[in-house]
Amino acid sequence: MHLPHSTLKQEFVKKWIMGLQRCKFSNNNMSIFERKKAIKLSADTAMASARKGLTCWSRALISNPDRPVPTTTRRASLACKKIVKRSRRIRRTAKCGAARKRQITRSIAQCLVRKRTQILKSLIPGGEFMNEVCLIEETLDYITSLRVQVDVMRSLASASVRASEPHN
Amino acid sequence: MESNAGTLETRSNRTALEREEVAALESLQFTDEIHRLMSAPATDNASSFTALLELPAPQAVQLIHSPDSAKLIAAPAPNVEDLKGGFHFPSNGGLIERAARFSVFAGEGNNKSDSPEATSNNSSANLPKAVKSEPAETESSQPLISDPTAENRGIKRKDREKVKGQTKKSKTTVKESSDDAEKLPYVHVRARRGQATDSHSLAERARREKINARMKLLQELVPGCNKISGTALVLDEIINHVQSLQRQVEFLSMRLAAVNPRIDFNFDSVFTAEGVPPQYLKELLITSGSLMDSNFSGMVMPMMWPEVQPNSNRQQYLQQLHFDAFQQPVWGREEVCNNYLTPENSLLSYDSSANSGNFLDTLNEST
C-alpha cells in the first residue's frame, strides 16, 4: 500500500494531464473560480485514482469530490480546555487519592483524544466510517498522496511562472 | 524444568502459529530460552512433544516461512493437509533419533494420517507432567484444526498468569497488515505480568498496541512529531499537517488557474495569441520528464525545437495527448496510458507540415 514517492508522482502526473485535457476550457469565459475548481477537481481525482482503489479515502474522494474547504477547528480544543478546567476544580474539592487523580487524568486524556479523532475523521475523505485503526492507516496514505500532489502542482506553477516571465 | 518445558511447548506452539511479520522481539526471547534448554543435555524423559519441539522451535523463527513448522501443531486451513501428512522434520539426525525413541513415533515412518490425534494424545499424556494450563492448549488446538477460517479471533490464555517460574512474559500480537494476503485465524495474546487477563481487556490491549504502532509511523511521517509525547498532541500535529496540505492544494490550484487567465488547458489559443514560445511547454516537459523518465525528456528536448513551427508542434503534442486520453476515457480505469511515451517519441520523426493536417482532423472529430 505504501508506494514509493516517485511512482506515485508519475501516476499522478499522467492522470492529471489526461484529466486536464479532458476538461475542455473552450472559451476564456470561465471565471477564475470555476477554473480553479476544475483544476482542483481534476487533481484530486487524479490523486485518488492513482491509488487504484486500494485505500478507502481514494474511493470516497472519487465518489464525492466536492469537499468543504478546511477551516480552522479550534473550537473543539477550546471545549476540551473547559473540561480540563472544570475537572481541576472538581479535583480540588473532592478527596483526591492517587487512584482518583489517575482516573481523572485518564478520562481527560481520553476526551481530548476523542475530540481530535473526530476532527481527523472530518478531514479525511470518507473518514467517518472507519474505526481508529483504519483511520490512522488512511491518514498515513492520505498524507503521502497530498504531499505528492502539492509537489507536482508547485513545480508546475513555478514552471509556468518562469515561462510567462519574459513576456511581462 | 518441567514447567519450563511445558511453557516452552506452549510457547513454541505460539511461535509456529505466529504470522511472519510478528515482532522479531518475541522470537528473540523465545530463542533465548530455547537455547538455554538446548544446551542442557537433552531431557528425553520430559514430555516428548517438547523434546521434539526443542529443535524446530528455534528454527521455527527461520522456518516460520516454511510450511514445515506449521506441521508441528494444528495449523490453519492451508496447512491442515501438511499436518495430516505427518511430521517432516528437516534434516536433523539427532531429532529423528529422539523421535524414534518415543512410543508414539516408534515404528512409524514420517507419514501418519492420525498424527494429529497422536500429538493430542501425546500432549495429553504429558498432562500430569506439564503445567495445568495444558488442557487449555489441547482443547484449543482442536478447534484450530476444525475452524481455520475464523479471522483474528483471540484465544485468551487466562491460565498463563498462574504459571510460575516464567521470568519472561511476552506479548504476541498479530498485526493486520493489509499487504499480506495470508490470514491467520487466531490472535494469540499473552497477558503481561500483573495485568488483567480478562478477555475484553486483552482484546483492548491488542487493539491499542496496533494503534500505537501505527501512531509511531505517523509520527515519523509528520515533521516535528518525534519529540512530542502524548497521543492528543501528536494528533493535533497530524491534524494541522493535513489541514495545511489541503490548504496548499487549494492555493496552488488557484495559482495555477491564475497563472495566465488566457491559458486554457488546450494551450492552443494562448500560444497562438501571445506567441508564448515553447518555454511553457519546455518547462512542462522538463517537470513531467523529470518525474517520468529523464531519458525521455533528454530525447525530446533537442529534437522538438528544430522543427518547423512551435505552434504546430504543440498542437501535435497536445493532440496526441488528447488522442491518447480519448482511447481511455474512463477515469477510474486502472490501465494508465501505457503508450503515453511512444506517441511523443513518434513525434520526433514527424514532418510537421505533412502531418499537421491529420492531427487537426482528429481534433475536429473529437470535438
PDB file of N, CA and C in Angstrom, chain B residues 203-280:
ATOM      1  N   ALA B 203      -8.261  -7.992  24.508  1.00  0.00           N
ATOM      2  CA  ALA B 203      -8.574  -7.508  23.161  1.00  0.00           C
ATOM      3  C   ALA B 203      -8.295  -6.016  23.060  1.00  0.00           C
ATOM      4  N   GLU B 204      -8.672  -5.330  24.143  1.00  0.00           N
ATOM      5  CA  GLU B 204      -8.406  -3.894  24.153  1.00  0.00           C
ATOM      6  C   GLU B 204      -6.929  -3.612  24.002  1.00  0.00           C
ATOM      7  N   ARG B 205      -6.156  -4.396  24.736  1.00  0.00           N
ATOM      8  CA  ARG B 205      -4.726  -4.149  24.713  1.00  0.00           C
ATOM      9  C   ARG B 205      -4.141  -4.442  23.341  1.00  0.00           C
ATOM     10  N   ALA B 206      -4.615  -5.518  22.715  1.00  0.00           N
ATOM     11  CA  ALA B 206      -4.122  -5.832  21.372  1.00  0.00           C
ATOM     12  C   ALA B 206      -4.435  -4.695  20.420  1.00  0.00           C
ATOM     13  N   ARG B 207      -5.653  -4.207  20.552  1.00  0.00           N
ATOM     14  CA  ARG B 207      -6.055  -3.114  19.665  1.00  0.00           C
ATOM     15  C   ARG B 207      -5.203  -1.883  19.904  1.00  0.00           C
ATOM     16  N   ARG B 208      -4.974  -1.605  21.172  1.00  0.00           N
ATOM     17  CA  ARG B 208      -4.187  -0.414  21.490  1.00  0.00           C
ATOM     18  C   ARG B 208      -2.766  -0.551  20.969  1.00  0.00           C
ATOM     19  N   GLU B 209      -2.221  -1.766  21.052  1.00  0.00           N
ATOM     20  CA  GLU B 209      -0.875  -1.958  20.534  1.00  0.00           C
ATOM     21  C   GLU B 209      -0.829  -1.674  19.053  1.00  0.00           C
ATOM     22  N   LYS B 210      -1.854  -2.151  18.358  1.00  0.00           N
ATOM     23  CA  LYS B 210      -1.904  -1.892  16.920  1.00  0.00           C
ATOM     24  C   LYS B 210      -1.931  -0.404  16.648  1.00  0.00           C
ATOM     25  N   ILE B 211      -2.799   0.263  17.383  1.00  0.00           N
ATOM     26  CA  ILE B 211      -2.936   1.699  17.157  1.00  0.00           C
ATOM     27  C   ILE B 211      -1.637   2.411  17.473  1.00  0.00           C
ATOM     28  N   ASN B 212      -0.986   2.010  18.543  1.00  0.00           N
ATOM     29  CA  ASN B 212       0.262   2.687  18.900  1.00  0.00           C
ATOM     30  C   ASN B 212       1.344   2.469  17.863  1.00  0.00           C
ATOM     31  N   ALA B 213       1.387   1.279  17.300  1.00  0.00           N
ATOM     32  CA  ALA B 213       2.398   1.033  16.266  1.00  0.00           C
ATOM     33  C   ALA B 213       2.194   1.964  15.082  1.00  0.00           C
ATOM     34  N   ARG B 214       0.939   2.125  14.703  1.00  0.00           N
ATOM     35  CA  ARG B 214       0.690   2.984  13.559  1.00  0.00           C
ATOM     36  C   ARG B 214       0.882   4.445  13.881  1.00  0.00           C
ATOM     37  N   MET B 215       0.595   4.795  15.121  1.00  0.00           N
ATOM     38  CA  MET B 215       0.837   6.174  15.508  1.00  0.00           C
ATOM     39  C   MET B 215       2.326   6.500  15.407  1.00  0.00           C
ATOM     40  N   LYS B 216       3.154   5.523  15.714  1.00  0.00           N
ATOM     41  CA  LYS B 216       4.594   5.772  15.592  1.00  0.00           C
ATOM     42  C   LYS B 216       4.971   6.058  14.151  1.00  0.00           C
ATOM     43  N   LEU B 217       4.380   5.284  13.233  1.00  0.00           N
ATOM     44  CA  LEU B 217       4.657   5.543  11.827  1.00  0.00           C
ATOM     45  C   LEU B 217       4.236   6.952  11.446  1.00  0.00           C
ATOM     46  N   LEU B 218       3.078   7.339  11.916  1.00  0.00           N
ATOM     47  CA  LEU B 218       2.598   8.679  11.611  1.00  0.00           C
ATOM     48  C   LEU B 218       3.524   9.732  12.185  1.00  0.00           C
ATOM     49  N   GLN B 219       4.027   9.477  13.366  1.00  0.00           N
ATOM     50  CA  GLN B 219       4.930  10.443  13.986  1.00  0.00           C
ATOM     51  C   GLN B 219       6.178  10.646  13.149  1.00  0.00           C
ATOM     52  N   GLU B 220       6.645   9.548  12.567  1.00  0.00           N
ATOM     53  CA  GLU B 220       7.824   9.711  11.723  1.00  0.00           C
ATOM     54  C   GLU B 220       7.502  10.467  10.463  1.00  0.00           C
ATOM     55  N   LEU B 221       6.289  10.291   9.982  1.00  0.00           N
ATOM     56  CA  LEU B 221       5.955  10.918   8.708  1.00  0.00           C
ATOM     57  C   LEU B 221       5.776  12.417   8.856  1.00  0.00           C
ATOM     58  N   VAL B 222       5.060  12.798   9.894  1.00  0.00           N
ATOM     59  CA  VAL B 222       4.785  14.216  10.071  1.00  0.00           C
ATOM     60  C   VAL B 222       6.000  14.872  10.694  1.00  0.00           C
ATOM     61  N   PRO B 223       6.503  15.925  10.088  1.00  0.00           N
ATOM     62  CA  PRO B 223       7.724  16.537  10.620  1.00  0.00           C
ATOM     63  C   PRO B 223       7.468  17.202  11.959  1.00  0.00           C
ATOM     64  N   GLY B 224       8.378  16.979  12.871  1.00  0.00           N
ATOM     65  CA  GLY B 224       8.282  17.659  14.147  1.00  0.00           C
ATOM     66  C   GLY B 224       7.477  16.931  15.184  1.00  0.00           C
ATOM     67  N   CYS B 225       7.080  15.720  14.851  1.00  0.00           N
ATOM     68  CA  CYS B 225       6.256  14.989  15.812  1.00  0.00           C
ATOM     69  C   CYS B 225       7.072  14.063  16.691  1.00  0.00           C
ATOM     70  N   ASN B 226       8.341  13.932  16.376  1.00  0.00           N
ATOM     71  CA  ASN B 226       9.128  12.933  17.092  1.00  0.00           C
ATOM     72  C   ASN B 226       9.324  13.287  18.544  1.00  0.00           C
ATOM     73  N   LYS B 227       9.400  14.592  18.805  1.00  0.00           N
ATOM     74  CA  LYS B 227       9.723  14.968  20.177  1.00  0.00           C
ATOM     75  C   LYS B 227       8.492  15.030  21.053  1.00  0.00           C
ATOM     76  N   ILE B 228       7.360  15.022  20.421  1.00  0.00           N
ATOM     77  CA  ILE B 228       6.133  15.184  21.202  1.00  0.00           C
ATOM     78  C   ILE B 228       5.738  13.845  21.781  1.00  0.00           C
ATOM     79  N   SER B 229       5.337  13.873  23.018  1.00  0.00           N
ATOM     80  CA  SER B 229       4.820  12.648  23.625  1.00  0.00           C
ATOM     81  C   SER B 229       3.378  12.897  24.009  1.00  0.00           C
ATOM     82  N   GLY B 230       2.596  11.877  23.874  1.00  0.00           N
ATOM     83  CA  GLY B 230       1.181  12.058  24.212  1.00  0.00           C
ATOM     84  C   GLY B 230       0.351  12.029  22.960  1.00  0.00           C
ATOM     85  N   THR B 231      -0.662  11.218  23.008  1.00  0.00           N
ATOM     86  CA  THR B 231      -1.441  10.982  21.802  1.00  0.00           C
ATOM     87  C   THR B 231      -2.152  12.236  21.337  1.00  0.00           C
ATOM     88  N   ALA B 232      -2.698  12.981  22.280  1.00  0.00           N
ATOM     89  CA  ALA B 232      -3.521  14.119  21.884  1.00  0.00           C
ATOM     90  C   ALA B 232      -2.692  15.166  21.148  1.00  0.00           C
ATOM     91  N   LEU B 233      -1.497  15.423  21.629  1.00  0.00           N
ATOM     92  CA  LEU B 233      -0.668  16.436  20.977  1.00  0.00           C
ATOM     93  C   LEU B 233      -0.200  15.956  19.610  1.00  0.00           C
ATOM     94  N   VAL B 234       0.145  14.679  19.522  1.00  0.00           N
ATOM     95  CA  VAL B 234       0.564  14.146  18.222  1.00  0.00           C
ATOM     96  C   VAL B 234      -0.583  14.246  17.234  1.00  0.00           C
ATOM     97  N   LEU B 235      -1.781  13.922  17.708  1.00  0.00           N
ATOM     98  CA  LEU B 235      -2.942  14.036  16.833  1.00  0.00           C
ATOM     99  C   LEU B 235      -3.165  15.481  16.408  1.00  0.00           C
ATOM    100  N   ASP B 236      -2.918  16.380  17.329  1.00  0.00           N
ATOM    101  CA  ASP B 236      -3.006  17.797  16.986  1.00  0.00           C
ATOM    102  C   ASP B 236      -2.091  18.140  15.819  1.00  0.00           C
ATOM    103  N   GLU B 237      -0.849  17.694  15.935  1.00  0.00           N
ATOM    104  CA  GLU B 237       0.114  17.981  14.883  1.00  0.00           C
ATOM    105  C   GLU B 237      -0.313  17.366  13.562  1.00  0.00           C
ATOM    106  N   ILE B 238      -0.816  16.160  13.637  1.00  0.00           N
ATOM    107  CA  ILE B 238      -1.241  15.486  12.405  1.00  0.00           C
ATOM    108  C   ILE B 238      -2.382  16.246  11.759  1.00  0.00           C
ATOM    109  N   ILE B 239      -3.303  16.690  12.578  1.00  0.00           N
ATOM    110  CA  ILE B 239      -4.445  17.432  12.036  1.00  0.00           C
ATOM    111  C   ILE B 239      -3.965  18.707  11.384  1.00  0.00           C
ATOM    112  N   ASN B 240      -3.053  19.394  12.057  1.00  0.00           N
ATOM    113  CA  ASN B 240      -2.524  20.623  11.466  1.00  0.00           C
ATOM    114  C   ASN B 240      -1.838  20.353  10.140  1.00  0.00           C
ATOM    115  N   HIS B 241      -1.097  19.281  10.106  1.00  0.00           N
ATOM    116  CA  HIS B 241      -0.370  18.959   8.884  1.00  0.00           C
ATOM    117  C   HIS B 241      -1.325  18.681   7.741  1.00  0.00           C
ATOM    118  N   VAL B 242      -2.339  17.869   8.014  1.00  0.00           N
ATOM    119  CA  VAL B 242      -3.299  17.539   6.958  1.00  0.00           C
ATOM    120  C   VAL B 242      -4.019  18.790   6.490  1.00  0.00           C
ATOM    121  N   GLN B 243      -4.412  19.630   7.442  1.00  0.00           N
ATOM    122  CA  GLN B 243      -5.100  20.853   7.059  1.00  0.00           C
ATOM    123  C   GLN B 243      -4.214  21.751   6.213  1.00  0.00           C
ATOM    124  N   SER B 244      -2.954  21.855   6.598  1.00  0.00           N
ATOM    125  CA  SER B 244      -2.073  22.737   5.831  1.00  0.00           C
ATOM    126  C   SER B 244      -1.857  22.188   4.435  1.00  0.00           C
ATOM    127  N   LEU B 245      -1.730  20.881   4.310  1.00  0.00           N
ATOM    128  CA  LEU B 245      -1.562  20.293   2.983  1.00  0.00           C
ATOM    129  C   LEU B 245      -2.789  20.550   2.133  1.00  0.00           C
ATOM    130  N   GLN B 246      -3.949  20.395   2.709  1.00  0.00           N
ATOM    131  CA  GLN B 246      -5.163  20.631   1.929  1.00  0.00           C
ATOM    132  C   GLN B 246      -5.253  22.086   1.501  1.00  0.00           C
ATOM    133  N   ARG B 247      -4.891  22.965   2.403  1.00  0.00           N
ATOM    134  CA  ARG B 247      -4.939  24.392   2.047  1.00  0.00           C
ATOM    135  C   ARG B 247      -3.935  24.706   0.962  1.00  0.00           C
ATOM    136  N   GLN B 248      -2.779  24.055   1.013  1.00  0.00           N
ATOM    137  CA  GLN B 248      -1.781  24.278  -0.031  1.00  0.00           C
ATOM    138  C   GLN B 248      -2.310  23.840  -1.380  1.00  0.00           C
ATOM    139  N   VAL B 249      -3.028  22.729  -1.388  1.00  0.00           N
ATOM    140  CA  VAL B 249      -3.582  22.263  -2.656  1.00  0.00           C
ATOM    141  C   VAL B 249      -4.556  23.291  -3.198  1.00  0.00           C
ATOM    142  N   GLU B 250      -5.395  23.804  -2.333  1.00  0.00           N
ATOM    143  CA  GLU B 250      -6.348  24.824  -2.763  1.00  0.00           C
ATOM    144  C   GLU B 250      -5.618  26.026  -3.350  1.00  0.00           C
ATOM    145  N   PHE B 251      -4.654  26.483  -2.606  1.00  0.00           N
ATOM    146  CA  PHE B 251      -3.933  27.680  -3.004  1.00  0.00           C
ATOM    147  C   PHE B 251      -3.210  27.474  -4.317  1.00  0.00           C
ATOM    148  N   LEU B 252      -2.584  26.319  -4.458  1.00  0.00           N
ATOM    149  CA  LEU B 252      -1.835  26.054  -5.681  1.00  0.00           C
ATOM    150  C   LEU B 252      -2.759  25.922  -6.876  1.00  0.00           C
ATOM    151  N   SER B 253      -3.915  25.340  -6.667  1.00  0.00           N
ATOM    152  CA  SER B 253      -4.815  25.223  -7.813  1.00  0.00           C
ATOM    153  C   SER B 253      -5.340  26.593  -8.198  1.00  0.00           C
ATOM    154  N   MET B 254      -5.552  27.452  -7.195  1.00  0.00           N
ATOM    155  CA  MET B 254      -5.947  28.823  -7.512  1.00  0.00           C
ATOM    156  C   MET B 254      -4.836  29.528  -8.286  1.00  0.00           C
ATOM    157  N   ARG B 255      -3.625  29.263  -7.856  1.00  0.00           N
ATOM    158  CA  ARG B 255      -2.492  29.904  -8.508  1.00  0.00           C
ATOM    159  C   ARG B 255      -2.336  29.418  -9.942  1.00  0.00           C
ATOM    160  N   LEU B 256      -2.528  28.140 -10.127  1.00  0.00           N
ATOM    161  CA  LEU B 256      -2.432  27.615 -11.480  1.00  0.00           C
ATOM    162  C   LEU B 256      -3.534  28.184 -12.352  1.00  0.00           C
ATOM    163  N   ALA B 257      -4.689  28.354 -11.772  1.00  0.00           N
ATOM    164  CA  ALA B 257      -5.768  28.933 -12.565  1.00  0.00           C
ATOM    165  C   ALA B 257      -5.465  30.375 -12.908  1.00  0.00           C
ATOM    166  N   ALA B 258      -4.751  31.042 -12.002  1.00  0.00           N
ATOM    167  CA  ALA B 258      -4.494  32.459 -12.202  1.00  0.00           C
ATOM    168  C   ALA B 258      -3.213  32.730 -12.959  1.00  0.00           C
ATOM    169  N   VAL B 259      -2.441  31.710 -13.214  1.00  0.00           N
ATOM    170  CA  VAL B 259      -1.129  31.915 -13.824  1.00  0.00           C
ATOM    171  C   VAL B 259      -1.231  32.768 -15.071  1.00  0.00           C
ATOM    172  N   ASN B 260      -2.100  32.286 -15.947  1.00  0.00           N
ATOM    173  CA  ASN B 260      -2.360  33.144 -17.085  1.00  0.00           C
ATOM    174  C   ASN B 260      -3.822  32.959 -17.448  1.00  0.00           C
ATOM    175  N   PRO B 261      -4.606  33.951 -17.178  1.00  0.00           N
ATOM    176  CA  PRO B 261      -6.040  33.756 -17.377  1.00  0.00           C
ATOM    177  C   PRO B 261      -6.391  33.357 -18.789  1.00  0.00           C
ATOM    178  N   ARG B 262      -5.479  33.600 -19.700  1.00  0.00           N
ATOM    179  CA  ARG B 262      -5.801  33.250 -21.068  1.00  0.00           C
ATOM    180  C   ARG B 262      -5.295  31.871 -21.433  1.00  0.00           C
ATOM    181  N   ILE B 263      -4.641  31.243 -20.510  1.00  0.00           N
ATOM    182  CA  ILE B 263      -4.218  29.878 -20.812  1.00  0.00           C
ATOM    183  C   ILE B 263      -5.386  28.949 -20.555  1.00  0.00           C
ATOM    184  N   ASP B 264      -5.964  28.500 -21.624  1.00  0.00           N
ATOM    185  CA  ASP B 264      -6.861  27.379 -21.404  1.00  0.00           C
ATOM    186  C   ASP B 264      -6.045  26.113 -21.609  1.00  0.00           C
ATOM    187  N   PHE B 265      -6.512  25.080 -21.033  1.00  0.00           N
ATOM    188  CA  PHE B 265      -5.587  23.970 -20.954  1.00  0.00           C
ATOM    189  C   PHE B 265      -5.504  23.162 -22.205  1.00  0.00           C
ATOM    190  N   ASN B 266      -6.030  23.709 -23.269  1.00  0.00           N
ATOM    191  CA  ASN B 266      -5.667  23.139 -24.545  1.00  0.00           C
ATOM    192  C   ASN B 266      -4.401  23.780 -25.071  1.00  0.00           C
ATOM    193  N   PHE B 267      -4.029  24.853 -24.412  1.00  0.00           N
ATOM    194  CA  PHE B 267      -2.803  25.600 -24.723  1.00  0.00           C
ATOM    195  C   PHE B 267      -2.846  26.245 -26.098  1.00  0.00           C
ATOM    196  N   ASP B 268      -3.908  25.999 -26.833  1.00  0.00           N
ATOM    197  CA  ASP B 268      -3.871  26.419 -28.235  1.00  0.00           C
ATOM    198  C   ASP B 268      -3.908  27.920 -28.405  1.00  0.00           C
ATOM    199  N   SER B 269      -5.025  28.497 -27.978  1.00  0.00           N
ATOM    200  CA  SER B 269      -5.231  29.894 -28.326  1.00  0.00           C
ATOM    201  C   SER B 269      -4.195  30.783 -27.654  1.00  0.00           C
ATOM    202  N   VAL B 270      -3.818  30.416 -26.459  1.00  0.00           N
ATOM    203  CA  VAL B 270      -2.848  31.246 -25.751  1.00  0.00           C
ATOM    204  C   VAL B 270      -1.567  31.353 -26.544  1.00  0.00           C
ATOM    205  N   PHE B 271      -1.117  30.219 -26.946  1.00  0.00           N
ATOM    206  CA  PHE B 271       0.187  30.245 -27.579  1.00  0.00           C
ATOM    207  C   PHE B 271       0.130  30.880 -28.943  1.00  0.00           C
ATOM    208  N   THR B 272      -0.980  30.727 -29.596  1.00  0.00           N
ATOM    209  CA  THR B 272      -1.088  31.403 -30.884  1.00  0.00           C
ATOM    210  C   THR B 272      -1.244  32.897 -30.686  1.00  0.00           C
ATOM    211  N   ALA B 273      -2.039  33.283 -29.675  1.00  0.00           N
ATOM    212  CA  ALA B 273      -2.303  34.708 -29.495  1.00  0.00           C
ATOM    213  C   ALA B 273      -1.064  35.434 -29.003  1.00  0.00           C
ATOM    214  N   GLU B 274      -0.501  34.924 -27.959  1.00  0.00           N
ATOM    215  CA  GLU B 274       0.609  35.667 -27.388  1.00  0.00           C
ATOM    216  C   GLU B 274       1.927  35.274 -28.011  1.00  0.00           C
ATOM    217  N   GLY B 275       1.880  34.206 -28.689  1.00  0.00           N
ATOM    218  CA  GLY B 275       3.155  33.737 -29.196  1.00  0.00           C
ATOM    219  C   GLY B 275       4.066  33.300 -28.067  1.00  0.00           C
ATOM    220  N   VAL B 276       3.454  32.803 -27.020  1.00  0.00           N
ATOM    221  CA  VAL B 276       4.300  32.299 -25.942  1.00  0.00           C
ATOM    222  C   VAL B 276       5.143  31.172 -26.506  1.00  0.00           C
ATOM    223  N   PRO B 277       6.366  31.301 -26.326  1.00  0.00           N
ATOM    224  CA  PRO B 277       7.258  30.377 -27.002  1.00  0.00           C
ATOM    225  C   PRO B 277       7.163  29.004 -26.382  1.00  0.00           C
ATOM    226  N   PRO B 278       7.839  28.118 -26.924  1.00  0.00           N
ATOM    227  CA  PRO B 278       7.847  26.772 -26.372  1.00  0.00           C
ATOM    228  C   PRO B 278       8.349  26.702 -24.941  1.00  0.00           C
ATOM    229  N   GLN B 279       8.651  27.848 -24.370  1.00  0.00           N
ATOM    230  CA  GLN B 279       9.149  27.825 -22.994  1.00  0.00           C
ATOM    231  C   GLN B 279       8.206  27.096 -22.057  1.00  0.00           C
ATOM    232  N   TYR B 280       6.945  27.428 -22.167  1.00  0.00           N
ATOM    233  CA  TYR B 280       5.995  26.817 -21.238  1.00  0.00           C
ATOM    234  C   TYR B 280       5.976  25.306 -21.409  1.00  0.00           C
TER     235      TYR B 280
END
